[in-house]
Short mmCIF file of C-alpha atoms in Angstrom, two decimals:
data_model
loop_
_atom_site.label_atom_id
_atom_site.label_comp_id
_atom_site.label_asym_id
_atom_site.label_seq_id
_atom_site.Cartn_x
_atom_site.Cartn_y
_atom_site.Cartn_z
CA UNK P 1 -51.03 -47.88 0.47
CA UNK P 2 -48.78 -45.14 0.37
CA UNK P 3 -45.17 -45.72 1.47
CA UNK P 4 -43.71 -43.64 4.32
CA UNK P 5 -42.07 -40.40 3.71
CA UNK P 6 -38.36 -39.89 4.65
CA UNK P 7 -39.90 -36.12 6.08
CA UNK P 8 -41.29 -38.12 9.29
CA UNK P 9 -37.90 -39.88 10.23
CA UNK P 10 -35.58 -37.16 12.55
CA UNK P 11 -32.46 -36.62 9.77
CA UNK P 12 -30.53 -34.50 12.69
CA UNK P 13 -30.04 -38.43 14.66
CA UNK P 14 -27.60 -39.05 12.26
CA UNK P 15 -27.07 -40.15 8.81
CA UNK P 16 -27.56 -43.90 9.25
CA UNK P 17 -31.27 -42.54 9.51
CA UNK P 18 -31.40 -42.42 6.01
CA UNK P 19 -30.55 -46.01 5.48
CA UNK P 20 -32.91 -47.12 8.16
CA UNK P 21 -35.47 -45.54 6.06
CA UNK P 22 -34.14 -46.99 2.70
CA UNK P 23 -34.25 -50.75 4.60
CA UNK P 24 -37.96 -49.97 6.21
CA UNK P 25 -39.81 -48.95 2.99
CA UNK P 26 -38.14 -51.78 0.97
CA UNK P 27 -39.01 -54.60 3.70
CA UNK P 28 -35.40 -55.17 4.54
CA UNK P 29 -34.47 -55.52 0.98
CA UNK P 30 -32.13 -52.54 0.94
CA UNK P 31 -28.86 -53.30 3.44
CA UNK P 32 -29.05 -57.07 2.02
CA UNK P 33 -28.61 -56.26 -1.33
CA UNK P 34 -25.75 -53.95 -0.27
CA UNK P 35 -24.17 -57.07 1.20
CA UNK P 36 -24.99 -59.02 -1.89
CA UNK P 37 -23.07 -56.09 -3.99
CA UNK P 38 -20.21 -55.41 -1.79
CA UNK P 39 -19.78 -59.55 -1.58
CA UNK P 40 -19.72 -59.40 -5.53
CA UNK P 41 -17.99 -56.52 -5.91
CA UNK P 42 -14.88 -57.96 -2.98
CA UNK P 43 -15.52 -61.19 -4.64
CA UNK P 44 -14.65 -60.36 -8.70
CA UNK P 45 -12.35 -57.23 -7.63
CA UNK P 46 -10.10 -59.49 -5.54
CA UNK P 47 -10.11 -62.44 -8.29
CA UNK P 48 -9.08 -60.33 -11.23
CA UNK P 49 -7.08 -58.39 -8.87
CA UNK P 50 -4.88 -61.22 -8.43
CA UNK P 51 -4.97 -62.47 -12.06
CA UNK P 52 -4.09 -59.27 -12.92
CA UNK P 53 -1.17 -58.98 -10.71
CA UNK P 54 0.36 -62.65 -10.59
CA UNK P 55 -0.56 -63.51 -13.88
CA UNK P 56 -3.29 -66.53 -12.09
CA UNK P 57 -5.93 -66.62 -9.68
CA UNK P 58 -7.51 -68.73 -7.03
CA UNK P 59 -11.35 -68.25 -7.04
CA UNK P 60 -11.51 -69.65 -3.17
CA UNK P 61 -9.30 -67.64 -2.19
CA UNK P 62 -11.41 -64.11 -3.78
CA UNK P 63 -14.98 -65.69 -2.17
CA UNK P 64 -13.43 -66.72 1.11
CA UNK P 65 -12.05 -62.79 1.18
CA UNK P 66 -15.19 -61.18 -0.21
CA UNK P 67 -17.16 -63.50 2.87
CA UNK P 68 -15.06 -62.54 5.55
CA UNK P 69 -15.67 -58.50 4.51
CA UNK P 70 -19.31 -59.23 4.42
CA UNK P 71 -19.95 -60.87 7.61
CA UNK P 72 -17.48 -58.23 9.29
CA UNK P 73 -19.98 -55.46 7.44
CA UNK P 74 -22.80 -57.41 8.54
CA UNK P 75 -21.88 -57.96 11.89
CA UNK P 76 -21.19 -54.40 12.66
CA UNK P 77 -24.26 -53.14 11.11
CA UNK P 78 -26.45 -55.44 13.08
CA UNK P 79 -24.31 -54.90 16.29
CA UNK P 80 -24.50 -51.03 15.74
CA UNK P 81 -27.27 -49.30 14.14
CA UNK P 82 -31.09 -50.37 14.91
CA UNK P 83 -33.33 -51.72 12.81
CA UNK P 84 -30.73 -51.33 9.65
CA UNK P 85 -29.68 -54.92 9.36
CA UNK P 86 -31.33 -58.46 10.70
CA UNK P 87 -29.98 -61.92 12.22
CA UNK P 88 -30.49 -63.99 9.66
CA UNK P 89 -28.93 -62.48 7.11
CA UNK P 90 -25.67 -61.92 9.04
CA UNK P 91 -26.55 -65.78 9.99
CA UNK P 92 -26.00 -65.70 6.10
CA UNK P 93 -23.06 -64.08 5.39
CA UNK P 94 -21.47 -66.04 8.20
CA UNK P 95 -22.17 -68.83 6.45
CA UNK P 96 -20.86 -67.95 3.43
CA UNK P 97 -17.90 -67.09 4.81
CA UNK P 98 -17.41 -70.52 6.43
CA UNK P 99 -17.95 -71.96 3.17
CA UNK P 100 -15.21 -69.99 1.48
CA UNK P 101 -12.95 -70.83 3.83
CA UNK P 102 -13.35 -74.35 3.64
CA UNK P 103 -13.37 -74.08 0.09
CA UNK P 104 -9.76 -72.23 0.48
CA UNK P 105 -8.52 -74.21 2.96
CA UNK P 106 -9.47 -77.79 0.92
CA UNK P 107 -8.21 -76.20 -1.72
CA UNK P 108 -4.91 -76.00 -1.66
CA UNK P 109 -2.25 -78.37 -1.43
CA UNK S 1 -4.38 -84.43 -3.81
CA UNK S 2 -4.49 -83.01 -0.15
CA UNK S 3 -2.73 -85.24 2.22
CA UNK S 4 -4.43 -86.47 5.72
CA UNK S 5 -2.53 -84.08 7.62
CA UNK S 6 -3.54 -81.39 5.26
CA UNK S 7 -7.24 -82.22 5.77
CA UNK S 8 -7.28 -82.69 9.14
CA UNK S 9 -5.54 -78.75 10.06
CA UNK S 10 -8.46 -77.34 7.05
CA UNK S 11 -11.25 -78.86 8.84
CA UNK S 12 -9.65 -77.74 12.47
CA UNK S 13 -8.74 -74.11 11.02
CA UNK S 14 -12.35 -73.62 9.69
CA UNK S 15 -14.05 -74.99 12.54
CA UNK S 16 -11.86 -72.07 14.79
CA UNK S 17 -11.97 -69.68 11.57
CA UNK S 18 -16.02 -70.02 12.15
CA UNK S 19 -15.58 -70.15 15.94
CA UNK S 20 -13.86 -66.51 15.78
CA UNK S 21 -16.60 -65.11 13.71
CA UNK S 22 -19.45 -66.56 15.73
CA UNK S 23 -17.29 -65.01 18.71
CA UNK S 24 -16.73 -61.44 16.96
CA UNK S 25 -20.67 -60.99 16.31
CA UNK S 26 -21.56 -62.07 19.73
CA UNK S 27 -19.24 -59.81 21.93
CA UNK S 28 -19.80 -57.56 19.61
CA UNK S 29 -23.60 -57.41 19.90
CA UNK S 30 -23.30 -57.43 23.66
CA UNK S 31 -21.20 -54.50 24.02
CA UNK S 32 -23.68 -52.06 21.64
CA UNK S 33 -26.99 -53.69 21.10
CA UNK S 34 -27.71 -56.87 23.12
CA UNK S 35 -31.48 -57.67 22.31
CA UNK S 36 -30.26 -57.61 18.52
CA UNK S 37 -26.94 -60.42 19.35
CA UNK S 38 -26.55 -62.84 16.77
CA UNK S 39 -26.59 -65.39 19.82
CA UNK S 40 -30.50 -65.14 19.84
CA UNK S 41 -30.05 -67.40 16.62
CA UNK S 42 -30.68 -71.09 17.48
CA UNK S 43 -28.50 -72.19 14.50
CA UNK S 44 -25.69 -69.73 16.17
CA UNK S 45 -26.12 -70.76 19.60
CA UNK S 46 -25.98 -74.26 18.84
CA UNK S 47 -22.91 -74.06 16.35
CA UNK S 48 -20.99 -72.03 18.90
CA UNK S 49 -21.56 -74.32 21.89
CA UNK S 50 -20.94 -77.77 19.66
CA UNK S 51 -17.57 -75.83 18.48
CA UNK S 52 -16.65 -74.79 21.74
CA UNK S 53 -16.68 -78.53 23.27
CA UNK S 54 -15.09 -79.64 20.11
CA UNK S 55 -12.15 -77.36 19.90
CA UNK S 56 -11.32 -77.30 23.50
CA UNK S 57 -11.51 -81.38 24.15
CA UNK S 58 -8.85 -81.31 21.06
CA UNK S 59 -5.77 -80.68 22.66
CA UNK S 60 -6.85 -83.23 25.41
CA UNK S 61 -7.27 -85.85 22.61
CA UNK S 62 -3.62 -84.70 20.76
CA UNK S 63 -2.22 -85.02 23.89
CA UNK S 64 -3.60 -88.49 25.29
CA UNK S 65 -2.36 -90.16 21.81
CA UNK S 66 1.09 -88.35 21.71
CA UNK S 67 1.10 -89.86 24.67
CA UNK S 68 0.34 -93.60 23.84
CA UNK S 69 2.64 -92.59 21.47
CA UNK S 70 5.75 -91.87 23.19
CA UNK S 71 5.60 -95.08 25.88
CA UNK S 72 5.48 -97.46 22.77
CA UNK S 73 8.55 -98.96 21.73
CA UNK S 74 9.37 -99.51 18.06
CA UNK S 75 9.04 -102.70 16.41
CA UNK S 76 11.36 -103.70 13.93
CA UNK S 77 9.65 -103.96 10.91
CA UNK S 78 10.75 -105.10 6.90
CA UNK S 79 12.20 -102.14 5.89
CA UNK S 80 11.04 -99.78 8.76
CA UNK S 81 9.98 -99.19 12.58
CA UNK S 82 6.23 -100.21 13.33
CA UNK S 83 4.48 -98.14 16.05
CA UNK S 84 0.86 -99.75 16.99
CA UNK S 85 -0.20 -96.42 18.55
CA UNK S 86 -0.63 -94.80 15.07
CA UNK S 87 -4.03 -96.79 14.57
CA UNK S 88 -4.94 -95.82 17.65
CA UNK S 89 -3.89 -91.83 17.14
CA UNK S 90 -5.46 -92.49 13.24
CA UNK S 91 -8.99 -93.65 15.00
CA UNK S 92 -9.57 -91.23 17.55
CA UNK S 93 -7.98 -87.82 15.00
CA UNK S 94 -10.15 -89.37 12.07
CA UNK S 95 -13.66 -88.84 14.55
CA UNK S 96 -12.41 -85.61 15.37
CA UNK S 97 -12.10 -84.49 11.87
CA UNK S 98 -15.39 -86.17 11.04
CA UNK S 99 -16.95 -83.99 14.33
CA UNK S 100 -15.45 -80.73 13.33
CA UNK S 101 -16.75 -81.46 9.31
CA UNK S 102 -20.29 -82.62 10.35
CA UNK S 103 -20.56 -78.78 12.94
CA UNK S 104 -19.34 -76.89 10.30
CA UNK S 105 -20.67 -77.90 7.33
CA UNK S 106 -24.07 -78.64 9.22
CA UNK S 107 -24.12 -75.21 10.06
CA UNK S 108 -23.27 -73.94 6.57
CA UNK S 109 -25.59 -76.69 4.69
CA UNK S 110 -28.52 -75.92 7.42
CA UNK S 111 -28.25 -72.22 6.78
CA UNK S 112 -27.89 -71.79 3.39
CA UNK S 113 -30.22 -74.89 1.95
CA UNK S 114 -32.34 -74.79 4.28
CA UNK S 115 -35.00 -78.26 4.93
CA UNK S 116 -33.38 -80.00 2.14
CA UNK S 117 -29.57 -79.56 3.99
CA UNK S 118 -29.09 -83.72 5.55
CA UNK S 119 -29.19 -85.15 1.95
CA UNK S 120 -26.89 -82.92 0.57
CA UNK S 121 -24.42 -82.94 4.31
CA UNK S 122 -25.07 -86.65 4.32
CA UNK S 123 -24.20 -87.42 0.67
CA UNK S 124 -20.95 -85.10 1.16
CA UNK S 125 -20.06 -86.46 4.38
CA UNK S 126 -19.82 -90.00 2.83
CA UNK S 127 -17.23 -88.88 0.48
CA UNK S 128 -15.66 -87.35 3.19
CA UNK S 129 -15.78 -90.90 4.90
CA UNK S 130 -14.78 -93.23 2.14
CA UNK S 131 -11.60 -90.22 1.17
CA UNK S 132 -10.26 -90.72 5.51
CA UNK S 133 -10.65 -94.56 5.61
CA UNK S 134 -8.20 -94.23 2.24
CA UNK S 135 -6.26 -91.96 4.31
CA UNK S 136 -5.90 -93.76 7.32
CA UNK S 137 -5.10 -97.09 5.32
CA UNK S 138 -2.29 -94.83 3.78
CA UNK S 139 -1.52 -93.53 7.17
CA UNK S 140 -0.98 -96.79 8.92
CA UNK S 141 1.11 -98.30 6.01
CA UNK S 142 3.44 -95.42 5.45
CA UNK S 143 3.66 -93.37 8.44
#
């Protein structure tokens, strides 16, 4: 079955059209691997960002900074735009920034 | 290793760092797109009401056992003052670090593992146990 074309979607709504699209014709996969990256990406940028810097680094601290961006990200996108994000995986994110700020908070001493 | 004190403000600082999020998504959701709030969650909407009960009966709590605290008078003891109220205060702070750790990891556990979360939350919260009735015992003997 052939996928839907982004010529049927109205571009002149806006530019978040074109992620809608890019979510519908990959069955959500789209904005949740963007989380995924942007987690990664806050996660080891912050980490070697502080080993660079200070010379050592606190992995709980880099995860429970790279949660709180995504769940802000997700939370907006879900709040904002239609259709371009879902519950659960802001549900997700939430969680994982929970965790990493357990994990931060146990952590030290 | 952490000290009981140290514990206790982690667990309460989570449970309000999770509270704030929780908070965040909903008033954000109902101010742009309200048929799409993270509140229609059943994991969400039970979190944020257990949280809500917990954090605001805390400062009712703190306050009853400073309290019981304050009208005891100090017993001379070998070497220092003994106040009976601290096993009271160590009681009634340890079940309200073990009700903040079982909302907030039960959330976390129950979203991200899913049917097989209660093993893994109950295995964890009995080191969690066994680590406050050390910390307690170390609480009542040295203050």
């Amino acid at each position: 079955m052939p996928y839907e074309l982004l010529t049927n979607r109205n571009m002149s709504e806006g530019l978040h059209v074109m992620f809608v699209y890019a979510n519908d014709v990959t069955g959500g996969l789209f904005f949740r691997l963007m989380l995924f990256i942007i987690f990664m990406i806050a996660c080891m940028g912050t980490y070697y960002g502080q080993k660079r810097i200070a010379g050592q680094a606190r992995f709980s601290v880099a995860f429970a900074g790279a949660g709180i961006l995504t769940s802000i990200i997700g939370i907006l996108s879900v709040s904002t735009i239609p259709g371009l994000n879902d519950t659960p995986a802001v549900v997700i994110s939430i969680a994982v920034a929970s965790l990493g700020m357990l994990f931060m908070l146990l952590d030290a001493d | 290793m952490a000290e009981f004190k140290t514990i206790f403000v982690s667990l309460i600082l989570a449970g309000l760092f999770l509270f704030c999020m929780i908070s965040f998504g909903v008033m954000t959701g109902q101010n742009n797109l309200p048929n799409q709030s993270i509140i229609n969650d059943p994991r969400i909407n039970d979190t944020y009401s257990k949280l809500y009960s917990n954090l605001t009966q805390l400062q009712t709590t703190a306050q009853d056992q400073r309290s019981n605290f304050e009208k005891e008078n100090p017993t001379d003891s070998f070497g220092s003052l003994l106040f009976f109220s601290i096993v009271s205060f160590g009681r009634v702070i340890g079940s309200q670090m073990l009700s903040m750790w079982n909302v907030t990891f039960g959330f976390v556990f129950d979203v991200l593992l899913g049917i097989t979360f209660l093993p893994v939350l109950t295995a964890v919260g009995g080191i969690l146990l066994v680590v406050l009735v050390l910390y307690l015992w170390r609480l009542y003997r040295v203050g």
